[in-house]
PDB file of C-alpha atoms in Angstrom:
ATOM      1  CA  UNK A   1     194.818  51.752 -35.104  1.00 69.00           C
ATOM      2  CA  UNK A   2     193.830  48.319 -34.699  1.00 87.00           C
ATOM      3  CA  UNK A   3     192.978  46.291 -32.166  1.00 94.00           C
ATOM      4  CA  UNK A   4     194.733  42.689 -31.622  1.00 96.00           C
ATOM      5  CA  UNK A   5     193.113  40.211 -30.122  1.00 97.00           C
ATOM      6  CA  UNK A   6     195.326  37.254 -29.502  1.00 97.00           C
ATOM      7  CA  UNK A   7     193.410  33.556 -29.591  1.00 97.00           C
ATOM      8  CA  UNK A   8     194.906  31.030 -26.819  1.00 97.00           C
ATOM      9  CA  UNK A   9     192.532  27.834 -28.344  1.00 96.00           C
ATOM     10  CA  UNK A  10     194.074  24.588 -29.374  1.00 93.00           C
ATOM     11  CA  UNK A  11     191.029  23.100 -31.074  1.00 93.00           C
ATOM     12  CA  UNK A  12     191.131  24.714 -34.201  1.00 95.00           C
ATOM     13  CA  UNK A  13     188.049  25.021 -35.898  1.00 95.00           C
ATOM     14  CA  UNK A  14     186.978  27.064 -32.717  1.00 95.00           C
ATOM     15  CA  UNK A  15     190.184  29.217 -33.350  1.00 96.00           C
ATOM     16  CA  UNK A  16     189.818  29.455 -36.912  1.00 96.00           C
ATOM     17  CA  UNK A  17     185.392  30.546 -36.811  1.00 96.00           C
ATOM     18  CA  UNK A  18     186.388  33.293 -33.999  1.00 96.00           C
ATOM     19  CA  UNK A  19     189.684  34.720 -35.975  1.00 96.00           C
ATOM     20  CA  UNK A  20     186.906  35.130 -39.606  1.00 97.00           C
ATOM     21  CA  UNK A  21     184.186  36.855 -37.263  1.00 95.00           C
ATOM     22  CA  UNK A  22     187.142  39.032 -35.495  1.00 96.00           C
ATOM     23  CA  UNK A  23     188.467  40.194 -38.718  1.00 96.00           C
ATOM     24  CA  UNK A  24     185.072  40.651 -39.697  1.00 95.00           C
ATOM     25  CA  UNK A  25     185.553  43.502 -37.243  1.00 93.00           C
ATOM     26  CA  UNK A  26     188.177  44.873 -38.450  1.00 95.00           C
ATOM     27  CA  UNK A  27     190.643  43.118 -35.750  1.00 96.00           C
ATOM     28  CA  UNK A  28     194.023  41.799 -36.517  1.00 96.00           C
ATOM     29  CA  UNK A  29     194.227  38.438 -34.596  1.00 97.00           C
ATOM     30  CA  UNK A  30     197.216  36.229 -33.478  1.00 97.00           C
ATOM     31  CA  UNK A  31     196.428  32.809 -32.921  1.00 97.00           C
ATOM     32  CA  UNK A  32     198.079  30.034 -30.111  1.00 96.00           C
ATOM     33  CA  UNK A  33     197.657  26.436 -29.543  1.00 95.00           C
ATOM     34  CA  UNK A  34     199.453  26.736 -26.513  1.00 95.00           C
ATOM     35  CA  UNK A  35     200.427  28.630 -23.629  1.00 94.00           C
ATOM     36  CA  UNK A  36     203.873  28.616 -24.305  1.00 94.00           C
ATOM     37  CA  UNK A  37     203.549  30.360 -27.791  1.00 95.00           C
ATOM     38  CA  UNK A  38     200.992  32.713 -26.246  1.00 96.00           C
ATOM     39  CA  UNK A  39     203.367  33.504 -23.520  1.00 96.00           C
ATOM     40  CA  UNK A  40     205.772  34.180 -25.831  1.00 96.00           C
ATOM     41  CA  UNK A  41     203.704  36.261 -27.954  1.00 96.00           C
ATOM     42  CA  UNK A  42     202.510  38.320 -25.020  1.00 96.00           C
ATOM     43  CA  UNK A  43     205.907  39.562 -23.997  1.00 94.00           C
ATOM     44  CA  UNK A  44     207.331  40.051 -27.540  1.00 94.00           C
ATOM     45  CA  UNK A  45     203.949  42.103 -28.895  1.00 92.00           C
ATOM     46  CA  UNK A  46     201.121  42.820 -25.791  1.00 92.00           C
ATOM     47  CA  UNK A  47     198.007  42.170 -27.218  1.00 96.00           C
ATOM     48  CA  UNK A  48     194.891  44.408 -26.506  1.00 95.00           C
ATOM     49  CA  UNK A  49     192.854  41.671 -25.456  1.00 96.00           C
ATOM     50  CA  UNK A  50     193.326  37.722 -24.940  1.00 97.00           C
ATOM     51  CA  UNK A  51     190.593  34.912 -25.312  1.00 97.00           C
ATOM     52  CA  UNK A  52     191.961  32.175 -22.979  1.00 95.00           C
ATOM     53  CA  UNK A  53     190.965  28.357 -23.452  1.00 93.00           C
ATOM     54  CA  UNK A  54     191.164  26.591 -20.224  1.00 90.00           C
ATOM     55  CA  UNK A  55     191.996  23.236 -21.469  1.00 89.00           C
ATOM     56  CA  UNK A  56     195.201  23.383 -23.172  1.00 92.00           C
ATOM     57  CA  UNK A  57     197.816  20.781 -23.878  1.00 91.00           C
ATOM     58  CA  UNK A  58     200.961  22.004 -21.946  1.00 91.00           C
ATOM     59  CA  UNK A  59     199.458  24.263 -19.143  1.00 90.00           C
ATOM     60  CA  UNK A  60     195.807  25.284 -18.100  1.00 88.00           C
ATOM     61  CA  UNK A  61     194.006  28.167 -18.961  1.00 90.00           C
ATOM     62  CA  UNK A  62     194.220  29.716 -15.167  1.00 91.00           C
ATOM     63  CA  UNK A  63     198.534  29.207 -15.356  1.00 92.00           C
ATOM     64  CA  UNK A  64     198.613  31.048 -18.189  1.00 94.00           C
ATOM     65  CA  UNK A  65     196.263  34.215 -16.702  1.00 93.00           C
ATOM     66  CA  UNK A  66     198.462  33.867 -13.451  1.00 91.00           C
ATOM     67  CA  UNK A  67     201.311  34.741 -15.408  1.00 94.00           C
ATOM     68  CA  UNK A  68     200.097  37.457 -17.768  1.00 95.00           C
ATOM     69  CA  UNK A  69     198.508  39.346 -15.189  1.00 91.00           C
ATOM     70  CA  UNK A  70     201.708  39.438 -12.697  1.00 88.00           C
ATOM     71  CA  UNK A  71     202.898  42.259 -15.421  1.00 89.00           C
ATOM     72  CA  UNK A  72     200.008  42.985 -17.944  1.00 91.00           C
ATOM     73  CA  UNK A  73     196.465  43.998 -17.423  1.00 87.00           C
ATOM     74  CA  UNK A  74     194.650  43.945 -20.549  1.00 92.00           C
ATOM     75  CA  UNK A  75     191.805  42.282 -20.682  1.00 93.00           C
ATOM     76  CA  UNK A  76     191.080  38.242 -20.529  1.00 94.00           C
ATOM     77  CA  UNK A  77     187.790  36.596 -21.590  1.00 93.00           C
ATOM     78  CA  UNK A  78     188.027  32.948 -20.613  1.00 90.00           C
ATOM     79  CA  UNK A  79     186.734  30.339 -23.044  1.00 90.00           C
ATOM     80  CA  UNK A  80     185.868  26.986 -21.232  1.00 83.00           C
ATOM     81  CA  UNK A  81     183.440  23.699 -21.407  1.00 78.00           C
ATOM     82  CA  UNK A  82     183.636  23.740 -17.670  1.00 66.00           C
ATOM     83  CA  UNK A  83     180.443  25.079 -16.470  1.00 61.00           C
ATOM     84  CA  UNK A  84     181.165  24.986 -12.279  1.00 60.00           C
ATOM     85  CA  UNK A  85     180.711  28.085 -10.584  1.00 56.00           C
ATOM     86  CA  UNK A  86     183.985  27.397  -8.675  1.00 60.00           C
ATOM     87  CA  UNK A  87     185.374  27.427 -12.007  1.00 61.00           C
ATOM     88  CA  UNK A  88     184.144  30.717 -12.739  1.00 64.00           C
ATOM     89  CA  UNK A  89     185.076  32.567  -9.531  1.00 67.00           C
ATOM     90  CA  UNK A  90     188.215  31.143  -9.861  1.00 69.00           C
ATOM     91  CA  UNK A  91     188.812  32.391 -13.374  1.00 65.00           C
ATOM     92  CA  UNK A  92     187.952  35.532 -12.150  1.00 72.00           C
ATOM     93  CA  UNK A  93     189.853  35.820  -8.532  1.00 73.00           C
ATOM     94  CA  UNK A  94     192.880  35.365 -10.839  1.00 79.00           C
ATOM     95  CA  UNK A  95     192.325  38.264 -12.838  1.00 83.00           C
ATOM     96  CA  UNK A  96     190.162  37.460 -16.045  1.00 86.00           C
ATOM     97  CA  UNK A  97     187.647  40.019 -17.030  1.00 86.00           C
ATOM     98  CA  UNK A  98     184.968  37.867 -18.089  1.00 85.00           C
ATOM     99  CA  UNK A  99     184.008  33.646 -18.581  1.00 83.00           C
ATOM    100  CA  UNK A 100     182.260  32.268 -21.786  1.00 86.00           C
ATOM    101  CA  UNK A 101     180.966  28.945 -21.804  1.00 84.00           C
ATOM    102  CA  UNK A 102     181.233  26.666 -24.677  1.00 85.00           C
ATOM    103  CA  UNK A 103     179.402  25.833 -26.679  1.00 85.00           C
ATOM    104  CA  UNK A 104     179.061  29.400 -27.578  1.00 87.00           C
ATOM    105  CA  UNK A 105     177.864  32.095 -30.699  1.00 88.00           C
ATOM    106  CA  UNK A 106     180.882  33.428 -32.499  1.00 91.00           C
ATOM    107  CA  UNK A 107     178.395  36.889 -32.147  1.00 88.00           C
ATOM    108  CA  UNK A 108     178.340  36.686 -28.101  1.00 85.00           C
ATOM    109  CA  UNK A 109     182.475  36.590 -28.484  1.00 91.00           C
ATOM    110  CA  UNK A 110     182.561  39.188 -30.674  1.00 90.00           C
ATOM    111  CA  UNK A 111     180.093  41.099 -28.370  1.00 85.00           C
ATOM    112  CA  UNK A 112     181.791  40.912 -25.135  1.00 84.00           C
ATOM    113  CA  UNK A 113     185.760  41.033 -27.004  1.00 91.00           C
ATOM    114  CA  UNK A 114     183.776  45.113 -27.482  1.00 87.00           C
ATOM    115  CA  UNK A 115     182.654  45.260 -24.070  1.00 80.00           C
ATOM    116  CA  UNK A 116     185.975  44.496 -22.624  1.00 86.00           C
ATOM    117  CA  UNK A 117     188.072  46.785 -25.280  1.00 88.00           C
ATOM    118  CA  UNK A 118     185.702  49.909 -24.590  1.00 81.00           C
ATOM    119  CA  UNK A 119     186.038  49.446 -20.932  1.00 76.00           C
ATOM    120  CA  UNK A 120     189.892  49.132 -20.921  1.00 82.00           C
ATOM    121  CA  UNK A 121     190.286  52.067 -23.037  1.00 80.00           C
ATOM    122  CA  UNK A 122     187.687  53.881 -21.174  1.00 70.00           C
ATOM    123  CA  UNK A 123     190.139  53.430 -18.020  1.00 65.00           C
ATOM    124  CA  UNK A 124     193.574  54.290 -19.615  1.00 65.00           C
ATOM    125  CA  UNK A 125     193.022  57.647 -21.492  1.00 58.00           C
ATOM    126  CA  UNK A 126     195.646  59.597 -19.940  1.00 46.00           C
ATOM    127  CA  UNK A 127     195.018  62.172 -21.422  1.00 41.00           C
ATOM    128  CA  UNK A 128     191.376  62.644 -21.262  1.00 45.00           C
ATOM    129  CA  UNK A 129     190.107  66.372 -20.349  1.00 44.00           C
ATOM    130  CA  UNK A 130     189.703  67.294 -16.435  1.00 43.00           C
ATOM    131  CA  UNK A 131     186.961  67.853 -15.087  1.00 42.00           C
ATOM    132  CA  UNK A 132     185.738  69.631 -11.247  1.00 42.00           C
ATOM    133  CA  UNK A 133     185.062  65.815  -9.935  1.00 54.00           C
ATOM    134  CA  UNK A 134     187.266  64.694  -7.658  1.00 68.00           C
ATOM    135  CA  UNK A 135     190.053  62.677  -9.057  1.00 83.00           C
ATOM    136  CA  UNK A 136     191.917  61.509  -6.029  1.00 85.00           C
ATOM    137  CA  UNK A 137     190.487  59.507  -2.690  1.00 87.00           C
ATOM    138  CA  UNK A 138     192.755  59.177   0.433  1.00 83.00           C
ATOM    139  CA  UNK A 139     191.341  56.568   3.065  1.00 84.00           C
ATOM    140  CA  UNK A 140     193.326  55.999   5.711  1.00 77.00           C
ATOM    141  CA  UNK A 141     196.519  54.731   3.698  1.00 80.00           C
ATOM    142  CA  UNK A 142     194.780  53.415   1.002  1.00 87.00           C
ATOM    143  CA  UNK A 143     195.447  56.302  -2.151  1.00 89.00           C
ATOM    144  CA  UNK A 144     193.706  55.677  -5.456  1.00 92.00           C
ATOM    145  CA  UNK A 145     194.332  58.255  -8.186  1.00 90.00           C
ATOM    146  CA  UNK A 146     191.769  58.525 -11.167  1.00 88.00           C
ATOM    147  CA  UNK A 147     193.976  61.087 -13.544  1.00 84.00           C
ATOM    148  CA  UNK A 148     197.141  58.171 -13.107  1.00 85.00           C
ATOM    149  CA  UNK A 149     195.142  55.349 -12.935  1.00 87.00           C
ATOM    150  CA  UNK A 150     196.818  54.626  -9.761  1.00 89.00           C
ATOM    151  CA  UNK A 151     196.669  53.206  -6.167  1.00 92.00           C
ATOM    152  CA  UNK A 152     198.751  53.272  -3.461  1.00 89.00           C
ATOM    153  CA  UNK A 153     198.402  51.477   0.192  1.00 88.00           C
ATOM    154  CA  UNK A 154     201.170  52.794   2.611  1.00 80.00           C
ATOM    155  CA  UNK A 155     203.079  53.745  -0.493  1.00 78.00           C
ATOM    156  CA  UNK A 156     203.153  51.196  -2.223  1.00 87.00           C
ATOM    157  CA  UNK A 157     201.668  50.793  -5.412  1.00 90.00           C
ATOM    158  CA  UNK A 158     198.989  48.083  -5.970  1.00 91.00           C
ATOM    159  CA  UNK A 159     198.810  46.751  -9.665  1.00 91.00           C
ATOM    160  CA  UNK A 160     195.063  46.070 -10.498  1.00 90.00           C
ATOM    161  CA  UNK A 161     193.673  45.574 -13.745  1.00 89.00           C
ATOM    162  CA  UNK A 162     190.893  48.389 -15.038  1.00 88.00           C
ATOM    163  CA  UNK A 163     188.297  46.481 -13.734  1.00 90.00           C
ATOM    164  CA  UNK A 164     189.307  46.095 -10.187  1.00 92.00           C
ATOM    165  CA  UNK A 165     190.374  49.796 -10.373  1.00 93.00           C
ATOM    166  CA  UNK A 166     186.736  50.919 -11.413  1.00 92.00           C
ATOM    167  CA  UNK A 167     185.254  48.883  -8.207  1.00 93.00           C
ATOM    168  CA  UNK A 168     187.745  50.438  -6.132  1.00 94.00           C
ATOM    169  CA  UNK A 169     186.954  53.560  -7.304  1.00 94.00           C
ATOM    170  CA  UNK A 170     183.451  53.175  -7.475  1.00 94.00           C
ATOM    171  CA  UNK A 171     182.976  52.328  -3.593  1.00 94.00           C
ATOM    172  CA  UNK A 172     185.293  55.330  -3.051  1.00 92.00           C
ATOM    173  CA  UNK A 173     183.025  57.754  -4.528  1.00 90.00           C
ATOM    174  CA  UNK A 174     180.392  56.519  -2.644  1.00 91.00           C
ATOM    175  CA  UNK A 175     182.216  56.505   0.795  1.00 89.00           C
ATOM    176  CA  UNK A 176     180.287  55.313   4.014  1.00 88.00           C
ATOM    177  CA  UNK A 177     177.121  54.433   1.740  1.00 91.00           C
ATOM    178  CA  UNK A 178     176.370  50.535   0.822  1.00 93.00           C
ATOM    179  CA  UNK A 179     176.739  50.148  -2.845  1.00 93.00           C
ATOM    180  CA  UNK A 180     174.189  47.225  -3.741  1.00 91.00           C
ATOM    181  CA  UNK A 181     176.077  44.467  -5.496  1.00 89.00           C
ATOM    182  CA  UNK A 182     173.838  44.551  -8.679  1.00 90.00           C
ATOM    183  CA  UNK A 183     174.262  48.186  -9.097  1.00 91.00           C
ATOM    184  CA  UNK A 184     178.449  47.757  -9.245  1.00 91.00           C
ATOM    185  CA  UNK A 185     177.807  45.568 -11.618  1.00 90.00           C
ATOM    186  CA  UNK A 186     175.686  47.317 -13.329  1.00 89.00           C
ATOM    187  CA  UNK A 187     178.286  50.718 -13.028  1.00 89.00           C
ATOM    188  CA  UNK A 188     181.301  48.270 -14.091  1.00 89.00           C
ATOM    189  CA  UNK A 189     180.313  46.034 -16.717  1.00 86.00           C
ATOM    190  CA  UNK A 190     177.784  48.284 -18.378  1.00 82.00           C
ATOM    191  CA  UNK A 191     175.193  45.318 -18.260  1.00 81.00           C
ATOM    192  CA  UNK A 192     172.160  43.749 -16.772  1.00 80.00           C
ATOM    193  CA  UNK A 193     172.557  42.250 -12.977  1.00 77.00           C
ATOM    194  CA  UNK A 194     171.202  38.571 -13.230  1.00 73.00           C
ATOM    195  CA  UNK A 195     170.390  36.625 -10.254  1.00 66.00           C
ATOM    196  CA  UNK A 196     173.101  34.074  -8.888  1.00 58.00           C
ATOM    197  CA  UNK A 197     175.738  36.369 -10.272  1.00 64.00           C
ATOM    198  CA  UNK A 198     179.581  35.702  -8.705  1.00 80.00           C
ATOM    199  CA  UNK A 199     181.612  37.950 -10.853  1.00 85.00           C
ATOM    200  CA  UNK A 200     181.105  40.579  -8.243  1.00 88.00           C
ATOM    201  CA  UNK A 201     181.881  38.885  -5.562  1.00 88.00           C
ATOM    202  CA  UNK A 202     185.269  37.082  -6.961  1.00 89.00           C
ATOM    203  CA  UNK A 203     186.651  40.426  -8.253  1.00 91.00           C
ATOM    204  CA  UNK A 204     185.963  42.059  -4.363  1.00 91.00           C
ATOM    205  CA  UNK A 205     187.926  38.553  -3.640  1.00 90.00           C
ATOM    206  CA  UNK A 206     190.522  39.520  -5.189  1.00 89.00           C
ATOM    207  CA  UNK A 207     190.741  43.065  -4.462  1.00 92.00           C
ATOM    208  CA  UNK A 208     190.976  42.384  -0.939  1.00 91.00           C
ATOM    209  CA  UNK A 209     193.933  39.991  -1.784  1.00 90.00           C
ATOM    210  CA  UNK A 210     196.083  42.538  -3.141  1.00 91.00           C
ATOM    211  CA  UNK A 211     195.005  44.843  -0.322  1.00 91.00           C
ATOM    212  CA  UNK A 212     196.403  42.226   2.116  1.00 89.00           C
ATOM    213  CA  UNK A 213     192.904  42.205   3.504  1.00 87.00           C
ATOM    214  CA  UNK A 214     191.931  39.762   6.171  1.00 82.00           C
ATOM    215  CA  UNK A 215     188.985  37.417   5.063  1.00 73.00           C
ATOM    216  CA  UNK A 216     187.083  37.540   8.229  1.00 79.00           C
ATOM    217  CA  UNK A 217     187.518  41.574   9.432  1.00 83.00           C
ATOM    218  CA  UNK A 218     188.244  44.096   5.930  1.00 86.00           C
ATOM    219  CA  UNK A 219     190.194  46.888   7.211  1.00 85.00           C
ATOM    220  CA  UNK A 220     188.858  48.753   3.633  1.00 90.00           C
ATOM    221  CA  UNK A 221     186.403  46.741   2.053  1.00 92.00           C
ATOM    222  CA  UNK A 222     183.678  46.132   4.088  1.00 92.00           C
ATOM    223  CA  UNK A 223     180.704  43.086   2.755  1.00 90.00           C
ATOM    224  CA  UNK A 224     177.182  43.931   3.860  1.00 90.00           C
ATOM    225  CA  UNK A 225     175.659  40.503   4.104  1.00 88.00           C
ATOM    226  CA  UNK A 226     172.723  40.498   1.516  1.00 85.00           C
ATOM    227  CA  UNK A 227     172.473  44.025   0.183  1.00 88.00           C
ATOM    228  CA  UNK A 228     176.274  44.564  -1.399  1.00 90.00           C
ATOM    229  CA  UNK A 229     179.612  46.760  -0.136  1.00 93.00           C
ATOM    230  CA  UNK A 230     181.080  49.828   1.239  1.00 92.00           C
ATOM    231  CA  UNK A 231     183.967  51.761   2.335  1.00 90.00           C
ATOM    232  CA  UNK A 232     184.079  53.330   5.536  1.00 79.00           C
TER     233      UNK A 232
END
């Protein structure tokens, strides 16, 4: 089956190079000039992946994330001029999955639209074999079960996208130890830690945010200043 990647990108030529080196894939691709249209499209066919222009003409990139991801979660690669680290973290905190400045190759897109697709489908095979690991962490109220790809706080179910699940489930595994921020990273996104890296740090952000977490005292996720995070 193939993958669909749907373009949000209102400057066409950009649209048009990234849809020939997507087919080149062997994607089928869906193309927006604005967030309306890609709105629609979401809800009447979900894509498998979505690369999201900021600058659009009737609403801004970040809207249009806000709104997919308060009932979707596959995955969002931002596309953007803007080269502000606020800009980044915020794209993030939102719930994209990764940031690409422009200008960029069409072969770095084409790179990281793989990245994102094997890590989402790594994280929703429901049906993938059991194994003796554990599959299922209970921490004081806070549930998260690998086999359903699901979490719970005080029974109630907490919607997070695959990548926020892995973290989560990643600093469960390694309860009561301080897992380094470069080696998440490194667990999560399957890549190289580079200095001066936020994408860690906004998706913990967010995290914490859906965990109702106070900024100032975690009840779950703890920050050890300098080295990286833990559970207790």
């Amino acid at each position: 089956m193939k993958h669909t990647i749907l373009i949000i990108e209102d400057e066409k030529e950009i649209a048009d190079l990234l849809e020939v080196y997507l087919k080149n894939e062997g994607y089928e691709v869906h193309k927006s000039s604005c967030g309306k249209d890609a709105l629609d499209f979401v809800e009447q066919q979900e894509p498998d992946l979505a690369l999201l222009d900021v600058m659009l003409p009737d609403m801004d990139g970040f809207q249009i994330c806000q709104t997919i991801r308060a009932k979707h979660f596959f995955p969002i690669i931002m596309l953007t001029a803007k080269i502000e680290d606020m800009d980044k973290i915020m794209g993030l905190t939102i719930g994209a999955d990764d940031y690409i400045t422009k200008p960029f190759s069409p072969l770095e897109v084409v790179a990281r639209v793989k990245t994102q697709l094997r890590r989402y489908m790594r994280y929703n095979q429901s049906n993938a074999p059991e194994t003796a690991v554990e599959s299922e962490y209970d921490i004081n109220g806070l549930v998260i079960n690998k086999e359903r790809h699901e979490c719970m706080l005080y029974d109630k179910q907490i919607s997070l996208t695959p990548i926020e699940f892995s973290i989560l489930w990643h600093l469960c595994e390694n309860r009561g130890k301080v897992v380094p921020s470069e080696d998440l990273f490194e667990v999560v996104w399957g890549e190289k830690y580079l200095d001066n890296n936020n994408t860690v740090m906004a998706h913990i952000g967010r995290l914490r945010e859906k965990l109702s977490e106070p900024a100032k005292n975690p009840k779950f996720i703890k920050t050890v200043w300098g080295v990286g995070y833990k559970i207790e």
